[in-house]
C-alpha positions as MATLAB code, in Angstrom:
seq = 'MLLVDWLHSVSPGASRSAAWRAVAARSAGARSGWSAALVAAVPVVWLAFGQGGYFATAWGWATVGFLWISAVALVLRRTMSAGRLDGLFVGGLAALAMWMLVSRAWSVAPSESVLEAQRGLIYVVAGAALVMVADRRSVGALLGGLLVAVALVCAYALATRLFPEFDSGVRPLGSYRLAEPLGYWNALGLLAAMGTVLAVALAATATSRAARALVGALPVVLLPTLYLTFGRAAWLSLAVGLAATLVAAGGRRLSTVAVIVVVAPGSALAVVLAARSPALTAAGAPAAEIADEGWRLAAAIVALCALVAVGTLSLPSVTAALGRLSLPRVRAAIAGASLAAVLAGAMVVGVVAGGGPGRVLDRAERSFSAPPAPIEGQRRLLTVQGQGRGEAWRVAWDAARSRPVVGIGAGGFGQRWLAARRQPFAFRDAHNLYLETLAELGAVGLALLVGALMAPALAAWRARAHPLAPAAAGGLMVYLVHAGLDWDWEMPAITIAALVCAVAALALARPARAHALRWPARAAGLTVAAALAALALVGLVGNGAVGASVAALRAGDPVASEREAIRASRWAPWSAEPWRWMGEARLARGDTAGARHAFAAAVRREPRNWTFWYGLALASDGVARRAALFHAWALNPRGDEVRALTDRPRR';
ca = [
       4.619   46.013  -23.815;
       6.402   42.668  -23.838;
       3.115   40.879  -23.156;
       1.397   42.769  -25.959;
       4.218   41.980  -28.354;
       4.038   38.303  -27.418;
       0.287   38.248  -27.903;
       0.671   39.643  -31.393;
       3.371   37.093  -32.200;
       1.531   33.954  -31.121;
       1.071   33.011  -34.759;
       1.411   34.863  -38.038;
      -1.686   36.866  -38.601;
      -3.289   35.743  -35.376;
      -6.076   37.901  -34.081;
      -6.058   39.307  -30.602;
      -8.912   37.027  -29.572;
      -6.934   33.989  -30.767;
      -3.969   35.204  -28.728;
      -6.085   35.505  -25.630;
      -7.446   32.015  -26.247;
      -3.870   30.753  -26.409;
      -3.096   32.490  -23.106;
      -6.219   30.976  -21.566;
      -5.283   27.519  -22.848;
      -1.798   27.796  -21.382;
      -3.188   29.039  -18.080;
      -5.754   26.238  -17.969;
      -3.042   23.699  -18.672;
      -0.893   25.081  -15.859;
      -3.829   25.011  -13.428;
      -4.659   21.462  -14.487;
      -1.056   20.407  -13.921;
      -0.857   21.948  -10.469;
      -4.204   20.423   -9.497;
      -3.112   16.965  -10.634;
       0.215   17.259   -8.792;
      -1.470   18.285   -5.545;
      -4.144   15.587   -5.801;
      -1.392   12.981   -6.253;
       0.993   14.285   -3.588;
      -1.090   15.530   -0.664;
      -3.137   12.356    0.084;
      -0.071   10.107   -0.130;
       1.946   12.308    2.227;
      -0.960   12.818    4.638;
      -1.772    9.116    4.847;
       1.891    8.114    5.021;
       2.389   10.284    8.095;
      -0.765    8.762    9.600;
       0.721    5.257    9.873;
       0.057    4.665    6.194;
      -3.694    5.053    6.740;
      -3.796    1.538    8.186;
      -6.198    2.321   11.024;
      -9.894    2.870   10.414;
      -9.890    6.298   12.057;
      -8.154    7.724    8.959;
     -10.488    6.247    6.354;
     -13.413    8.607    6.781;
     -11.293   11.725    6.356;
      -9.559   10.268    3.295;
     -12.892    9.357    1.709;
     -14.399   12.780    2.392;
     -11.296   14.467    1.004;
     -11.433   12.605   -2.287;
     -15.176   13.188   -2.550;
     -14.575   16.907   -2.094;
     -12.023   16.809   -4.924;
     -14.567   15.031   -7.114;
     -17.253   17.607   -6.291;
     -14.922   20.506   -7.124;
     -14.040   18.859  -10.442;
     -17.709   18.327  -11.268;
     -18.495   21.978  -10.593;
     -15.474   23.694  -12.128;
     -14.326   21.537  -15.029;
     -16.026   22.421  -18.286;
     -15.039   19.261  -20.145;
     -13.867   15.781  -19.252;
     -12.583   12.863  -21.246;
     -12.954    9.263  -20.198;
     -12.752    5.971  -22.015;
     -14.074    2.491  -21.511;
     -10.980    1.484  -19.574;
     -11.632    4.297  -17.085;
     -15.126    2.947  -16.577;
     -13.826   -0.594  -16.156;
     -11.282    0.600  -13.603;
     -13.592    2.676  -11.408;
     -16.526    0.321  -11.916;
     -14.413   -2.688  -10.983;
     -13.246   -1.016   -7.770;
     -16.821   -0.024   -6.930;
     -18.139   -3.520   -7.589;
     -15.349   -4.979   -5.447;
     -16.188   -2.689   -2.520;
     -19.882   -3.533   -2.870;
     -19.094   -7.257   -2.959;
     -17.096   -6.837    0.268;
     -20.130   -5.289    1.920;
     -22.488   -7.940    0.558;
     -20.204  -10.691    1.852;
     -21.154   -9.665    5.386;
     -24.252  -11.839    4.943;
     -22.144  -15.030    5.039;
     -18.903  -13.765    6.514;
     -17.140  -15.465    9.408;
     -16.255  -11.936   10.583;
     -19.201   -9.621    9.768;
     -17.725   -6.575   11.507;
     -14.497   -6.921    9.555;
     -16.438   -7.194    6.305;
     -17.945   -3.752    6.857;
     -14.511   -2.337    7.693;
     -13.047   -3.853    4.537;
     -15.838   -2.250    2.512;
     -15.104    1.107    4.137;
     -11.456    0.822    3.167;
     -12.457   -0.278   -0.319;
     -14.589    2.855   -0.599;
     -11.431    4.968   -0.241;
     -10.008    3.363   -3.370;
     -13.253    3.819   -5.289;
     -13.529    7.540   -4.586;
      -9.760    8.026   -4.977;
      -9.835    6.356   -8.378;
     -12.859    8.410   -9.438;
     -11.325   11.693   -8.237;
      -8.045   10.995  -10.016;
      -9.865   10.089  -13.226;
     -11.781   13.389  -13.084;
      -8.692   15.495  -12.410;
      -6.185   13.839  -14.745;
      -6.002   14.257  -18.497;
      -3.306   13.686  -21.092;
      -1.773   17.127  -20.499;
      -1.487   16.671  -16.736;
      -0.033   13.139  -16.596;
       3.488   14.479  -16.171;
       2.388   16.651  -13.252;
       0.437   13.746  -11.767;
       3.451   11.427  -11.769;
       5.751   14.266  -10.742;
       3.565   15.062   -7.746;
       3.618   11.415   -6.718;
       7.405   11.322   -7.012;
       7.699   14.435   -4.833;
       5.456   12.809   -2.208;
       7.518    9.605   -2.225;
      10.758   11.568   -1.977;
       9.471   13.581    1.004;
       8.320   10.479    2.876;
      11.530    8.555    2.197;
      13.744   11.533    3.053;
      11.948   11.865    6.378;
      12.299    8.130    6.997;
      16.011    8.228    6.238;
      16.470   11.243    8.512;
      14.945    9.331   11.428;
      17.754    6.798   11.106;
      20.664    9.094   10.323;
      19.814   11.644   13.025;
      18.504    9.971   16.231;
      17.455   13.286   17.741;
      15.213   13.889   14.720;
      12.801   11.109   15.716;
      12.076   10.845   19.423;
       9.026    8.631   18.946;
       8.836    4.910   19.659;
       9.005    2.498   16.765;
       6.430   -0.150   17.699;
       7.580   -2.877   15.324;
      11.334   -2.699   15.842;
      14.249   -0.317   15.906;
      16.825   -1.520   13.421;
      14.516   -1.715   10.378;
      13.467    1.605    8.916;
       9.683    1.911    9.148;
       8.574    5.432   10.029;
       6.429    7.315    9.192;
       4.327    4.476    7.765;
       4.982    2.180   10.716;
       5.750   -0.868    8.536;
       9.122   -1.433    6.923;
       7.932   -3.398    3.912;
       5.450   -0.672    2.999;
       8.211    1.928    3.180;
      10.442   -0.288    1.037;
       7.705   -0.603   -1.567;
       7.248    3.171   -1.639;
      11.003    3.667   -2.133;
      11.061    1.080   -4.931;
       8.124    2.739   -6.668;
       9.816    6.124   -6.375;
      13.049    4.755   -7.845;
      11.268    3.414  -10.906;
       9.414    6.700  -11.380;
      12.635    8.689  -11.028;
      14.449    6.606  -13.650;
      11.549    6.742  -16.111;
      10.877   10.461  -15.661;
      14.563   11.365  -15.894;
      14.668    9.612  -19.274;
      11.878   11.858  -20.586;
      12.734   15.148  -18.841;
      13.147   17.983  -21.342;
      15.077   20.400  -19.142;
      18.515   19.840  -17.656;
      17.437   21.039  -14.220;
      14.507   18.621  -14.041;
      16.664   15.779  -15.320;
      19.350   16.500  -12.714;
      16.876   16.811   -9.836;
      14.904   13.675  -10.696;
      17.980   11.646  -11.584;
      19.560   12.295   -8.184;
      16.568   11.000   -6.201;
      17.544    7.280   -6.314;
      20.626    8.178   -4.279;
      18.218    8.929   -1.423;
      15.542    6.342   -2.215;
      17.741    3.252   -2.494;
      19.501    3.635    0.898;
      16.026    4.066    2.375;
      14.960    0.858    0.675;
      18.074   -0.930    1.892;
      17.614    0.103    5.526;
      14.131   -1.426    5.566;
      15.858   -4.792    4.971;
      12.895   -5.943    2.935;
      13.505   -8.464    0.162;
      10.225   -8.309   -1.728;
      10.762   -4.604   -2.476;
      14.053   -5.364   -4.266;
      12.305   -8.007   -6.366;
       9.501   -5.561   -7.144;
      12.066   -2.918   -8.078;
      13.731   -5.267  -10.551;
      10.402   -6.217  -12.147;
       9.307   -2.574  -12.239;
      12.490   -1.523  -14.037;
      12.025   -4.396  -16.490;
       8.450   -3.268  -17.160;
       9.704    0.275  -17.697;
      12.225   -0.929  -20.264;
       9.605   -3.041  -22.044;
       7.166   -0.128  -22.228;
       9.891    2.340  -23.269;
       9.979    1.080  -26.850;
      11.994    3.526  -28.919;
      13.114    5.377  -25.779;
      14.703    2.281  -24.286;
      18.232    3.549  -24.890;
      17.568    6.773  -22.985;
      16.157    4.765  -20.065;
      19.199    2.493  -20.050;
      21.389    5.600  -20.179;
      19.713    6.938  -17.031;
      20.344    3.632  -15.263;
      23.987    3.675  -16.374;
      24.492    7.217  -15.068;
      22.462    6.901  -11.855;
      23.353    3.354  -10.789;
      26.986    3.881   -9.653;
      26.200    6.723   -7.247;
      23.066    4.998   -5.930;
      24.889    1.690   -5.461;
      27.722    3.442   -3.637;
      25.193    5.073   -1.288;
      23.743    1.634   -0.523;
      27.235    0.193    0.064;
      28.072    3.007    2.472;
      24.826    2.372    4.331;
      25.638   -1.340    4.524;
      29.097   -0.544    5.931;
      27.617    1.453    8.818;
      27.182   -1.095   11.643;
      25.412    1.264   14.020;
      22.768    2.013   11.383;
      22.114   -1.604   10.430;
      21.773   -3.342   13.792;
      19.530   -3.081   16.824;
      20.717   -1.683   20.109;
      23.564    0.523   18.883;
      24.442    3.491   21.152;
      22.911    6.791   20.110;
      26.337    8.435   19.858;
      27.534    5.843   17.326;
      24.304    6.144   15.327;
      24.659    9.924   15.213;
      28.326    9.738   14.180;
      27.741    7.256   11.365;
      24.507    8.998   10.402;
      26.191   12.348    9.829;
      28.924   10.716    7.748;
      26.399    8.830    5.616;
      24.252   11.958    5.198;
      27.252   13.934    3.967;
      28.133   11.138    1.549;
      24.566   10.982    0.214;
      24.482   14.746   -0.363;
      27.807   14.587   -2.221;
      26.667   11.624   -4.314;
      23.398   13.404   -5.155;
      25.412   16.352   -6.452;
      27.694   14.094   -8.501;
      24.781   12.169  -10.015;
      22.956   15.423  -10.781;
      26.010   16.674  -12.649;
      26.351   13.302  -14.357;
      22.829   13.549  -15.760;
      24.059   16.395  -17.964;
      25.867   13.753  -20.011;
      22.723   11.704  -20.658;
      22.393   12.734  -24.332;
      26.009   11.697  -24.968;
      25.570    8.393  -23.119;
      22.387    7.676  -25.063;
      24.156    8.344  -28.351;
      27.062    6.116  -27.330;
      24.714    3.287  -26.411;
      23.015    3.660  -29.784;
      26.329    3.210  -31.553;
      27.053    0.107  -29.466;
      23.711   -1.572  -30.178;
      24.154   -5.070  -31.611;
      22.302   -6.548  -34.575;
      19.332   -8.719  -33.727;
      21.121  -11.966  -34.442;
      24.093  -11.135  -32.247;
      21.725   -9.902  -29.544;
      19.841  -13.196  -29.680;
      23.107  -15.121  -29.415;
      24.172  -12.998  -26.450;
      20.827  -13.551  -24.761;
      21.002  -17.304  -25.349;
      24.532  -17.375  -23.959;
      23.446  -15.507  -20.850;
      20.522  -17.886  -20.380;
      22.896  -20.847  -20.753;
      25.243  -19.416  -18.134;
      22.378  -18.829  -15.699;
      21.010  -22.320  -16.325;
      24.470  -23.821  -15.779;
      24.876  -21.931  -12.527;
      21.462  -23.157  -11.417;
      22.393  -26.764  -12.217;
      25.647  -26.459  -10.291;
      23.795  -25.003   -7.320;
      21.194  -27.782   -7.351;
      23.900  -30.474   -7.526;
      25.851  -28.836   -4.700;
      22.671  -28.693   -2.634;
      22.113  -32.439   -2.885;
      19.628  -32.624   -5.752;
      16.429  -30.794   -6.718;
      14.281  -32.606   -4.178;
      16.481  -31.673   -1.277;
      16.864  -28.083   -2.430;
      13.110  -27.632   -2.850;
      12.462  -29.284    0.496;
      14.863  -26.915    2.231;
      13.342  -23.890    0.517;
       9.801  -24.980    1.403;
      10.684  -25.586    5.040;
      12.480  -22.265    5.305;
       9.647  -20.352    3.661;
       6.952  -22.001    5.785;
       8.866  -21.849    9.065;
       7.512  -19.678   11.883;
       8.757  -16.096   12.019;
      12.241  -15.899   13.486;
      14.365  -12.845   14.257;
      16.989  -12.329   11.547;
      18.682   -9.014   12.093;
      20.480   -6.713    9.734;
      21.958   -7.594    6.403;
      21.564  -11.361    6.833;
      17.846  -10.960    6.055;
      18.650  -10.052    2.464;
      20.442  -13.382    1.914;
      17.727  -15.719    3.201;
      14.568  -17.169    1.680;
      12.727  -17.383    4.978;
       9.133  -16.376    4.459;
       8.451  -15.399    8.067;
       5.434  -17.697    8.101;
       4.036  -16.711    4.712;
       3.967  -20.302    3.494;
       1.687  -21.321    6.356;
      -0.520  -18.264    5.808;
      -0.860  -19.124    2.129;
      -1.808  -22.692    3.024;
      -4.589  -21.497    5.308;
      -5.814  -19.028    2.678;
      -5.814  -21.692   -0.023;
      -7.768  -24.102    2.197;
     -10.287  -21.330    2.877;
     -10.598  -20.673   -0.853;
     -11.222  -24.352   -1.533;
     -13.928  -24.477    1.120;
     -15.940  -21.689   -0.588;
     -14.513  -21.236   -4.062;
     -17.228  -18.977   -5.495;
     -18.089  -16.444   -2.786;
     -15.347  -16.946   -0.204;
     -15.506  -16.833    3.586;
     -16.304  -13.116    3.681;
     -14.211   -9.960    3.522;
     -11.865   -9.692    6.475;
     -12.424  -13.314    7.450;
      -8.863  -14.546    7.008;
      -7.856  -13.494   10.517;
     -10.530  -15.705   12.098;
      -9.773  -18.596    9.754;
      -6.073  -18.327   10.564;
      -6.619  -18.633   14.328;
      -8.723  -21.751   13.879;
      -6.500  -23.511   11.309;
      -2.918  -22.413   12.044;
      -0.347  -25.054   12.928;
       2.012  -22.699   14.739;
       1.162  -20.235   17.538;
       2.160  -17.059   15.750;
      -0.164  -14.239   14.715;
      -1.238  -13.324   11.195;
      -4.029  -10.897   10.398;
      -3.632  -10.990    6.610;
      -2.500  -13.630    4.140;
       0.388  -11.495    2.811;
      -0.875  -12.034   -0.728;
      -3.570   -9.753   -2.133;
      -4.701  -12.158   -4.829;
      -4.822  -15.293   -2.700;
      -6.479  -13.481    0.189;
      -9.089  -12.041   -2.173;
      -9.790  -15.527   -3.498;
     -10.120  -16.855    0.049;
     -12.338  -14.066    1.365;
     -14.346  -13.069   -1.714;
     -14.090  -16.171   -3.872;
     -13.727  -16.328   -7.619;
     -16.218  -13.466   -7.964;
     -14.119  -11.090   -5.875;
     -10.876  -12.113   -7.568;
     -12.415  -11.539  -10.991;
     -13.520   -8.037   -9.941;
     -10.070   -7.224   -8.588;
      -8.242   -8.539  -11.640;
     -10.644   -6.737  -13.963;
     -10.044   -3.417  -12.198;
      -6.255   -3.873  -12.224;
      -6.090   -5.091  -15.804;
      -7.671   -1.896  -17.122;
      -4.653    0.353  -16.383;
      -2.238   -2.400  -17.432;
      -3.968   -2.612  -20.824;
      -4.036    1.182  -21.037;
      -0.280    1.361  -20.429;
       0.278   -1.092  -23.264;
      -1.977    0.847  -25.635;
      -0.238    4.125  -24.765;
       3.302    2.712  -24.911;
       4.217    5.200  -27.640;
       3.766    8.082  -25.184;
       6.955    9.189  -23.372;
       5.293    8.949  -19.942;
       3.825    5.464  -20.383;
       6.960    3.675  -19.052;
       6.805    5.600  -15.762;
       3.133    4.733  -15.220;
       3.638    1.092  -16.194;
       6.752    0.635  -14.080;
       5.287    2.231  -10.958;
       2.116    0.156  -11.213;
       4.068   -3.055  -11.795;
       6.102   -2.505   -8.620;
       2.879   -2.515   -6.613;
       1.295   -5.464   -8.413;
       4.329   -7.669   -7.753;
       4.808   -6.608   -4.138;
       1.098   -7.024   -3.365;
       1.533  -10.731   -4.054;
       3.980  -10.957   -1.160;
       2.606   -8.592    1.477;
      -0.474   -6.773    2.773;
      -0.128   -3.594    0.722;
      -3.883   -3.332    0.104;
      -4.340   -2.636    3.816;
      -2.047    0.434    3.578;
      -4.051    3.155    1.759;
      -1.001    5.406    1.366;
       0.682    2.723   -0.750;
      -2.381    1.639   -2.693;
      -3.337    5.231   -3.555;
       0.200    5.773   -4.880;
      -0.392    2.778   -7.146;
      -3.777    4.202   -8.179;
      -2.012    7.390   -9.274;
       0.174    5.334  -11.617;
      -2.900    3.442  -12.819;
      -4.856    6.612  -13.608;
      -1.812    8.092  -15.359;
      -1.794    5.097  -17.703;
      -5.550    5.391  -18.228;
      -5.292    9.090  -19.045;
      -2.645    8.434  -21.682;
      -4.878    5.874  -23.400;
      -8.022    8.017  -23.463;
      -9.513    9.421  -26.634;
      -8.184   12.887  -27.356;
     -11.614   14.446  -27.608;
     -13.160   15.781  -24.400;
     -16.888   16.133  -23.899;
     -18.700   18.930  -22.116;
     -20.446   17.896  -18.916;
     -24.117   18.733  -18.859;
     -25.685   19.874  -15.639;
     -27.891   16.777  -15.190;
     -24.751   14.641  -15.180;
     -23.023   17.030  -12.801;
     -26.030   17.031  -10.479;
     -26.156   13.241  -10.467;
     -22.455   13.048   -9.655;
     -22.790   15.595   -6.854;
     -25.740   13.675   -5.409;
     -23.762   10.435   -5.348;
     -20.790   12.244   -3.792;
     -22.986   13.734   -1.076;
     -24.521   10.340   -0.256;
     -21.114    8.674   -0.054;
     -19.809   11.543    2.078;
     -22.666   10.985    4.521;
     -21.809    7.296    4.743;
     -18.147    8.129    5.213;
     -18.952   10.553    8.030;
     -21.021    7.898    9.797;
     -18.085    5.514    9.559;
     -15.730    8.282   10.670;
     -17.672    8.932   13.872;
     -18.157    5.231   14.633;
     -14.547    4.246   14.003;
     -13.314    7.318   15.836;
     -15.389    6.414   18.882;
     -14.005    2.863   18.883;
     -10.470    4.227   18.634;
     -11.129    6.684   21.458;
     -12.526    3.890   23.617;
      -9.422    1.756   23.100;
      -7.119    4.715   23.763;
      -8.950    5.641   26.968;
      -8.823    2.074   28.253;
      -5.092    1.838   27.599;
      -4.648    5.175   29.354;
      -6.329    3.763   32.451;
      -9.660    5.588   32.151;
     -12.367    2.893   31.908;
     -15.187    5.389   32.484;
     -14.268    7.382   29.390;
     -13.675    4.153   27.522;
     -17.180    2.916   28.296;
     -18.682    6.255   27.314;
     -16.948    6.194   23.924;
     -17.914    2.549   23.396;
     -21.580    3.376   24.005;
     -21.323    6.195   21.467;
     -19.671    3.819   18.986;
     -22.475    1.276   19.385;
     -24.970    3.941   18.297;
     -22.986    5.044   15.244;
     -21.866    1.547   14.199;
     -24.740   -0.767   15.179;
     -23.548   -3.377   12.669;
     -20.247   -3.842   14.493;
     -19.491   -6.014   17.498;
     -16.320   -4.115   18.386;
     -18.041   -1.367   20.454;
     -19.599   -4.050   22.660;
     -16.254   -5.734   23.123;
     -14.600   -2.571   24.395;
     -17.649   -1.747   26.456;
     -17.186   -5.106   28.141;
     -13.453   -4.525   28.617;
     -14.133   -1.136   30.210;
     -16.747   -2.582   32.562;
     -14.398   -5.391   33.558;
     -11.771   -2.782   34.390;
     -14.351   -0.995   36.581;
     -15.321   -4.248   38.318;
     -18.822   -4.340   36.808;
     -18.894   -8.034   35.855;
     -22.652   -8.121   35.249;
     -22.451   -5.197   32.843;
     -19.388   -6.709   31.171;
     -21.190  -10.021   30.762;
     -24.098   -8.239   29.070;
     -21.743   -6.380   26.700;
     -19.733   -9.461   25.718;
     -22.953  -11.454   25.187;
     -24.135   -8.725   22.797;
     -20.806   -8.956   20.947;
     -21.126  -12.745   20.691;
     -24.648  -12.473   19.264;
     -23.372  -10.187   16.530;
     -20.240  -12.182   15.753;
     -20.246  -15.704   17.241;
     -17.035  -16.816   15.486;
     -14.744  -14.318   17.161;
     -12.809  -15.995   19.973;
     -12.019  -12.735   21.777;
     -15.705  -12.128   22.481;
     -16.131  -15.605   23.974;
     -12.959  -15.130   25.966;
     -14.226  -11.836   27.385;
     -17.552  -13.499   28.204;
     -15.653  -16.203   30.079;
     -13.749  -13.615   32.102;
     -17.042  -11.987   33.094;
     -18.781  -15.296   33.945;
     -18.348  -18.186   36.348;
     -19.395  -21.781   36.732;
     -20.955  -23.593   33.788;
     -21.306  -20.396   31.752;
     -17.582  -19.733   32.129;
     -16.626  -23.241   31.020;
     -18.982  -23.067   28.027;
     -17.559  -19.701   26.909;
     -13.995  -20.988   27.295;
     -14.835  -24.048   25.235;
     -16.060  -21.852   22.381;
     -12.988  -19.631   22.641;
     -10.683  -22.661   22.598;
     -12.481  -24.168   19.583;
     -12.025  -20.927   17.636;
      -8.421  -20.377   18.745;
      -6.974  -23.721   19.862;
      -3.384  -22.466   19.908;
      -4.036  -19.266   21.788;
      -1.973  -18.900   24.939;
      -4.647  -16.814   26.664;
      -7.305  -19.515   26.391;
      -4.863  -22.310   27.196;
      -3.807  -20.546   30.393;
      -7.421  -20.564   31.662;
      -8.411  -24.032   30.466;
      -5.159  -25.873   31.253;
      -5.426  -27.521   27.856;
      -2.188  -28.647   26.204;
      -1.129  -26.716   23.094;
      -2.216  -28.541   19.963;
];
C-alpha cells in the first residue's frame, strides 16, 4: 500500500503511467550509478594488486575486460550522450597508440614499440568504455567508486607496514618505503595523493552527513600512507591538485576550504605520529618493534578517523564562519601581495646565505643530476636529489633533438640511455611523460598526447559550475603534475585512475541531450570491439608465454623455458624477446649451437639491443665472439657485464 500511495503522490494529478516512468527513471539512474562505480573501482583495484599492471602479462586481460564493458554498454544502453571533447579525448588516445605502433618502422627498439602500443591500447579501450558508461547523473558514483578503490589499496598498503604478519611477501624494491601492492612507492604515493584530493572535494559536496563523515575521514588513512612512501613528487602533486580544486570550486570554494580546515589537523597529526615511529620509518627494524609501533599507530589512526568524522558534522557552521571572515577584494589583494613579498624576501635571504644565485643553482643542478644514492627515511623529504633524473632528462632531450618530428621510436629510451649515459646506473624510462614522449614519438606524438589530455582539462573548466567539477579537475591535475616527474604512464592502475577523473570531467561538460543508438552504429562498435579483443588475446598469449619462459628459467627449468619461448615466437613473431629467452634456455642446457642460432635471430630482429649481442657472444667463440662483444660494448659502453668480458676500462 505504501508503494501505491507513493506512486499516486509522485506529482499532483500524475497518471499511473507517469508514476511508473518515474520509478523506471529512478531505477535506471541507480543502475547507471552502480555500473559507473564498479567500472571505476574494479579495474583500479585489480591492476593495483597485480603490481600496478606494469608487466605485459596483465595488459591483455585488462584490454579484454574493458572491451567487454564497451560491448555490454553498446548492447544494453538505449541512449548515449557524447560531445566533441569526448571524441577528441578517445580519438587522441587512439591516434597516440597507433603512432606508437607505426614508430616500429624506425624505432631503435622495435619489440618495445609493439609493447608500448599494446599498453596504449589499454588506455584507448578504457577511455572508450568509461565514456560509454558515464553520464552526468553517474559522475558522483564514478568518482566515488574510484575513491573507494584508492582507499582499499592504500589501507592494504598501510596494513602491510603496521602489521608485519599481514604481509609475508618480499618487497623487491626495498623494505622501509611503502610500495605494496603496486610494487613502486612513488606510484602508491601518487594514488594516495589523488585519493586525498578526491576525498576533500567530494566531502565539500556531500549532501548527507554520513557520506560527508565517511569521505572526510579518509585523508587520515591516505596521508600516512603517502608519508610512508617517502616520495616528494606526490606531495608536490597533492599541493597542486588541491590548488586546482580550489580554483575550480568557484562559489563552493568556502565549503572546500572548510573541509580542509576540519580534516587537516587530524590528518597532520596522523602523519606526525607516523614520522615519530622509528621502527616504521627505517630499514632493518626488528619485527617486534614494528608490530608494537604499528599497533599503536593503527589505534591512533582509528581514533583520529572517528574524531574527524565527528568534526565533519560542523562543516556547515565552519563554512558560514569563513564566509563572515571573508575580506574585501582590496584587502585580499594587499594580503596576497604581502605574502608574496614575505616569500620573496625569504628566497632572497636563502640565496644570499647560500653564496649567491649561481652557487645555489649549481648545487641544486649537481644534486638533481647526481647518480642515485641511498637516502633513508625522513631525510629524503628534505633533499632535492633527483636520483639521476637530471641525467635521464638530458639523454631524453638529446634524443628529441636528434629526431624532433618523429622521435626514436616508442620504447626506445632504454636503448638510448645505455648508449649515452654518463654514469653506470640503470634507467628504463625518462621519468617524465612529456619529455619521454617527445624523445620517442617526436613532436607528432607529443601533440597527440597533449591534445588527448587537454580535452578533459577544458571540459573541467567548462563544467566548473557543477559541484563535482572540482573533484574531477583536482584528481586529474595530481596525475598530470606527477607524470612530469615519474613513469606513471607505465603503471596502468595509476593512469586508469586518472582516466576516470578525465571522463568524469568530460561527462559533466557534455550536452544534456542523449541520442538513441541505432543498430548499425551498435554493430559497427561491436565489430571493432571484437577485432581489438582478438588482437588483445594474441598479445595476451604471446606475452604470457614470454613471462612463463622467464619464470621457468629462473626456477631452474630450461627445458620448460625453451618450450614456452618457442610458443612465444609463434604468437609474437614481431618480437625478438622470445628468441632471447630461447637462447638463454639453450645456454643453460649446454646447447651452444642452438643458443647461437636463437641469439642470431634476435639480433636480426633488433640489432640495437646490446643484450642480444651479449648473448650471441656467450654462445660463440673466436672472431665471432669478439665481433659480438664489440657490438655489445658499442651499445652499452658502461655495462659491467660487457666490460668484464672485454677487459675494457669503464668510460
